[in-house]
Amino acid sequence: MNLRIVRKKIKSVDNVKKITKAMELVSAVKMKKFNQLAEESTPYQEFLEKGIQNIVTMTEKNISSLLETPKNSSDRELAILISTNKGLCGAFNITLARFLLKNSTNKTDLVTIGKKGASLGNSLGFKNIADFSSIDPLDNIPALFQFIYDAFIQSKYRAIKLFYNSHISALKYEPFFETLLPVKFDRNNLENQSQDLFKNYLIEPSAEEIMHSLLLNYIEQKIRFAVIQTQAGEHSARMMAMQNATMNASDILLNLKLLGNKLRQEKITNELLDMITAKESVETHN
């Protein structure tokens, strides 16, 4: 490797470093925005879930068709995979895809939000029956919800599961899944919560009349919450990935500059040796 090639590589790596640093800063701004959104949506999600759990405990098991597996349903399951549209976020999507593969069977069909998830699902051998990817994933949630609701009511699937990366902190996320349909709660655990301040509701006109629509809203909100969690985790993962890329570029630049200095010093030494040799040759002939 000569000095000219080294200088060219230094320039290329320096340009890459500038790009990764800029992407890191952009992701940091977006991460802050979606982290705040995820934190603000968590209390509402927890309160909604607690309220519906308590109402379900107070009512009969067959109060809604969404609480039970449809009769004569297929033995297949449907998985909703929520991923990202863009890459450069480390192992964010790969980890989720492996988690899906581990927690599903060969009788699982796939519905995706996110272009990366659609691509990974196909490569893993899943049958992707629908893709609701868009620039803003929140826009397609009503359409996705209607799609899975119709599929469940028509007994095409015995269960519908939701897979996504749960946002834990600005620097941590974990793949997670839960069963959306049929809606299931641990009645024994709920009945033991005698000190629950939210347990004694006054329901008008009756729990039977509002339960079905309340469960529909609950399921749609679960999907929306999962999308927000995924977006927060995506920008956190991308920020960390770009930060690591910037640090690696700095290390490569340092090594290239050291190599360049070594080659330059070697070149100067060789030139001096040539000058001394030429001088001695002239003196010898004289």
Coordinates of C-alpha atoms in Angstrom, one line a residue:
M1 CA 0.0 0.0 0.0
N2 CA 1.4 3.4 -1.0
L3 CA 0.9 6.8 0.5
R4 CA -1.5 8.0 -2.1
I5 CA -3.9 5.0 -1.4
V6 CA -3.7 5.6 2.3
R7 CA -4.6 9.3 1.9
K8 CA -7.5 8.4 -0.3
K9 CA -8.8 5.9 2.3
I10 CA -8.4 8.5 5.1
K11 CA -10.6 10.9 3.1
S12 CA -13.2 8.3 2.5
V13 CA -13.4 7.2 6.1
D14 CA -13.5 10.8 7.3
N15 CA -16.6 11.4 5.1
V16 CA -18.2 8.2 6.5
K17 CA -17.5 9.5 10.0
K18 CA -19.2 12.8 9.3
I19 CA -22.3 11.0 8.0
T20 CA -22.6 8.6 10.9
K21 CA -22.1 11.5 13.4
A22 CA -24.9 13.4 11.7
M23 CA -27.2 10.4 11.8
E24 CA -26.4 9.9 15.4
L25 CA -27.4 13.5 16.2
V26 CA -30.7 13.2 14.2
S27 CA -31.5 9.9 15.9
A28 CA -30.8 11.4 19.3
V29 CA -33.4 14.1 18.7
K30 CA -36.0 11.6 17.4
M31 CA -35.2 9.3 20.3
K32 CA -36.0 12.0 22.8
K33 CA -39.3 12.7 21.1
F34 CA -40.5 9.1 20.9
N35 CA -39.1 8.3 24.4
Q36 CA -41.4 11.0 25.8
L37 CA -44.3 9.7 23.8
A38 CA -43.7 6.2 25.0
E39 CA -43.5 7.3 28.6
E40 CA -46.7 9.4 28.3
S41 CA -48.6 6.5 26.7
T42 CA -47.6 3.9 29.3
P43 CA -49.8 5.2 32.2
Y44 CA -52.9 5.3 30.0
Q45 CA -52.2 1.8 28.7
E46 CA -51.8 0.4 32.2
F47 CA -54.9 2.1 33.5
L48 CA -57.0 0.9 30.5
E49 CA -55.8 -2.6 30.9
K50 CA -56.4 -2.6 34.7
G51 CA -59.9 -1.2 34.2
I52 CA -60.9 -3.8 31.5
Q53 CA -59.4 -6.6 33.6
N54 CA -61.6 -5.6 36.5
I55 CA -64.7 -5.4 34.4
V56 CA -64.1 -8.8 32.9
T57 CA -63.7 -10.2 36.4
M58 CA -67.0 -8.8 37.4
T59 CA -68.9 -10.3 34.4
E60 CA -69.6 -13.7 32.8
K61 CA -66.9 -15.4 30.6
N62 CA -69.1 -15.4 27.5
I63 CA -69.9 -11.7 27.7
S64 CA -68.0 -11.1 24.4
S65 CA -67.0 -13.2 21.5
L66 CA -63.5 -11.7 21.8
L67 CA -62.9 -13.5 25.1
E68 CA -63.1 -17.0 23.6
T69 CA -61.6 -18.9 20.7
P70 CA -64.2 -19.0 17.8
K71 CA -66.0 -22.3 17.4
N72 CA -64.8 -24.4 14.5
S73 CA -61.8 -22.2 14.2
S74 CA -58.8 -23.1 12.1
D75 CA -55.7 -24.6 13.9
R76 CA -53.6 -21.8 12.5
E77 CA -52.3 -18.7 14.3
L78 CA -51.6 -15.2 13.0
A79 CA -48.6 -13.2 14.1
I80 CA -48.4 -9.4 13.8
L81 CA -44.8 -8.4 13.4
I82 CA -44.0 -4.7 14.1
S83 CA -40.6 -3.7 12.9
T84 CA -38.9 -0.6 11.2
N85 CA -39.0 0.7 7.7
K86 CA -35.3 1.6 7.7
G87 CA -32.1 -0.2 8.7
L88 CA -28.9 1.0 10.3
C89 CA -30.2 0.3 13.8
G90 CA -28.0 -2.6 14.8
A91 CA -29.6 -6.0 15.6
F92 CA -33.0 -4.4 16.4
N93 CA -35.0 -6.2 13.6
I94 CA -32.8 -9.3 13.5
T95 CA -33.3 -10.0 17.2
L96 CA -37.1 -9.6 16.8
A97 CA -37.2 -11.9 13.8
R98 CA -35.3 -14.6 15.7
F99 CA -37.7 -14.2 18.7
L100 CA -40.7 -14.6 16.3
L101 CA -39.1 -17.8 14.9
K102 CA -38.5 -19.2 18.4
N103 CA -42.1 -18.5 19.6
S104 CA -44.1 -19.6 16.6
T105 CA -44.9 -22.8 14.7
N106 CA -45.1 -23.8 11.0
K107 CA -48.8 -23.1 11.2
T108 CA -48.3 -19.3 11.8
D109 CA -49.1 -16.7 9.2
L110 CA -47.7 -13.2 9.2
V111 CA -49.0 -9.7 9.1
T112 CA -46.4 -6.9 9.1
I113 CA -45.9 -3.3 9.9
G114 CA -42.5 -2.2 8.7
K115 CA -40.6 -3.0 5.5
K116 CA -37.8 -4.7 7.3
G117 CA -40.1 -7.1 9.1
A118 CA -41.8 -8.0 5.8
S119 CA -38.5 -8.8 4.2
L120 CA -37.2 -10.9 7.2
G121 CA -40.5 -12.7 7.4
N122 CA -40.3 -13.9 3.8
S123 CA -36.7 -14.9 4.3
L124 CA -37.6 -17.0 7.3
G125 CA -40.3 -18.9 5.4
F126 CA -43.4 -17.3 6.9
K127 CA -46.5 -16.6 4.7
N128 CA -46.9 -12.9 4.8
I129 CA -50.6 -12.4 4.0
A130 CA -50.7 -8.6 4.4
D131 CA -48.3 -5.7 4.8
F132 CA -49.4 -2.4 6.4
S133 CA -46.1 -0.6 6.2
S134 CA -46.2 3.2 5.6
I135 CA -44.1 6.3 6.3
D136 CA -46.0 6.8 9.6
P137 CA -46.9 3.3 11.0
L138 CA -49.7 4.9 13.2
D139 CA -51.7 5.8 10.1
N140 CA -52.5 2.1 9.2
I141 CA -53.5 0.9 12.7
P142 CA -57.3 1.1 12.1
A143 CA -57.0 -0.8 8.8
L144 CA -54.7 -3.5 10.5
F145 CA -57.1 -3.8 13.4
Q146 CA -60.1 -4.3 11.1
F147 CA -58.2 -6.9 9.1
I148 CA -57.3 -9.0 12.1
Y149 CA -60.7 -8.6 13.7
D150 CA -62.5 -9.9 10.6
A151 CA -60.0 -12.8 10.3
F152 CA -60.6 -13.8 13.9
I153 CA -64.4 -13.5 13.8
Q154 CA -64.5 -15.5 10.6
S155 CA -62.6 -18.3 12.5
K156 CA -59.6 -18.2 10.1
Y157 CA -57.3 -18.3 13.2
R158 CA -57.5 -19.7 16.6
A159 CA -55.2 -17.0 18.1
I160 CA -53.7 -13.7 17.0
K161 CA -50.3 -12.7 18.6
L162 CA -48.4 -9.4 18.6
F163 CA -44.6 -9.3 18.3
Y164 CA -42.6 -6.1 18.9
N165 CA -39.6 -4.7 20.7
S166 CA -40.6 -3.4 24.1
H167 CA -38.9 -0.1 24.9
I168 CA -37.4 -0.4 28.4
S169 CA -35.1 2.6 28.6
A170 CA -33.1 4.9 26.3
L171 CA -30.4 2.3 25.9
K172 CA -32.3 -0.9 26.3
Y173 CA -35.1 -2.8 24.5
E174 CA -36.3 -6.4 24.5
P175 CA -38.4 -8.5 22.1
F176 CA -41.8 -9.2 23.5
F177 CA -45.1 -10.9 22.4
E178 CA -48.6 -11.1 23.7
T179 CA -51.9 -12.7 22.6
L180 CA -54.3 -10.1 21.3
L181 CA -57.2 -12.4 20.5
P182 CA -58.8 -14.1 22.2
V183 CA -58.4 -11.5 25.1
K184 CA -57.3 -13.4 28.2
F185 CA -56.9 -12.4 31.8
D186 CA -55.9 -14.3 34.9
R187 CA -59.2 -14.2 36.8
N188 CA -57.7 -15.9 39.9
N189 CA -55.0 -13.2 40.2
L190 CA -57.5 -10.4 39.6
E191 CA -60.0 -11.7 42.2
N192 CA -57.3 -11.7 44.8
Q193 CA -56.7 -8.0 44.4
S194 CA -59.2 -7.0 47.0
Q195 CA -57.5 -3.7 47.7
D196 CA -57.7 -2.5 44.1
L197 CA -59.1 1.1 44.1
F198 CA -60.4 0.7 40.6
K199 CA -62.3 -2.5 41.1
N200 CA -65.8 -1.2 42.0
Y201 CA -67.2 0.4 38.9
L202 CA -70.7 1.7 38.4
I203 CA -71.4 0.7 34.8
E204 CA -74.3 2.2 32.8
P205 CA -76.3 1.0 31.0
S206 CA -74.7 -2.4 31.7
A207 CA -71.4 -4.3 31.3
E208 CA -72.9 -6.5 28.6
E209 CA -73.8 -3.6 26.4
I210 CA -70.4 -1.8 26.5
M211 CA -68.0 -4.7 26.9
H212 CA -67.6 -5.7 23.3
S213 CA -66.9 -2.1 22.1
L214 CA -64.6 -1.6 25.0
L215 CA -62.6 -4.7 24.1
L216 CA -62.3 -3.5 20.5
N217 CA -60.9 -0.2 21.7
Y218 CA -58.5 -2.0 24.1
I219 CA -57.1 -4.3 21.3
E220 CA -56.6 -1.4 18.9
Q221 CA -54.9 0.6 21.6
K222 CA -52.5 -2.3 22.3
I223 CA -51.4 -2.3 18.7
R224 CA -50.9 1.5 18.8
F225 CA -48.9 1.2 22.0
A226 CA -46.7 -1.5 20.5
V227 CA -46.0 0.7 17.5
I228 CA -45.0 3.6 19.7
Q229 CA -42.7 1.3 21.7
T230 CA -41.1 0.1 18.5
Q231 CA -40.5 3.6 17.3
A232 CA -38.9 4.7 20.5
G233 CA -36.7 1.6 20.5
E234 CA -35.8 2.0 16.9
H235 CA -34.3 5.5 17.3
S236 CA -32.5 4.5 20.5
A237 CA -31.0 1.5 18.7
R238 CA -30.0 3.6 15.6
M239 CA -28.4 6.3 17.8
M240 CA -26.3 3.6 19.5
A241 CA -25.4 2.0 16.2
M242 CA -24.3 5.3 14.7
Q243 CA -22.4 6.2 17.8
N244 CA -20.5 2.9 17.6
A245 CA -19.9 3.4 13.9
T246 CA -18.5 6.9 14.6
M247 CA -16.1 5.5 17.2
N248 CA -15.0 2.7 14.9
A249 CA -14.4 5.2 12.1
S250 CA -12.3 7.3 14.5
D251 CA -10.2 4.2 15.3
I252 CA -9.7 3.4 11.7
L253 CA -8.7 7.0 11.0
L254 CA -6.1 6.9 13.7
N255 CA -4.6 3.6 12.4
L256 CA -4.6 5.0 8.8
K257 CA -2.9 8.2 9.9
L258 CA -0.3 6.2 11.8
L259 CA 0.2 4.1 8.7
G260 CA 0.4 7.2 6.5
N261 CA 3.0 8.8 8.8
K262 CA 5.0 5.6 8.7
L263 CA 4.9 5.4 4.9
R264 CA 5.8 9.1 4.6
Q265 CA 8.8 8.7 6.9
E266 CA 9.8 5.6 5.0
K267 CA 9.6 7.6 1.7
I268 CA 11.7 10.4 3.2
T269 CA 14.3 8.0 4.5
N270 CA 14.5 6.3 1.1
E271 CA 15.0 9.7 -0.6
L272 CA 17.7 10.6 1.8
L273 CA 19.4 7.3 1.2
D274 CA 19.3 7.9 -2.5
M275 CA 20.8 11.4 -2.1
I276 CA 23.6 10.1 0.1
T277 CA 24.3 7.2 -2.3
A278 CA 24.4 9.6 -5.3
K279 CA 26.7 11.9 -3.4
E280 CA 29.1 9.1 -2.4
S281 CA 29.1 7.8 -6.0
V282 CA 30.0 11.3 -7.4
E283 CA 32.8 11.7 -4.8
T284 CA 34.2 8.3 -5.6
H285 CA 34.5 9.0 -9.3
N286 CA 36.2 12.3 -8.6

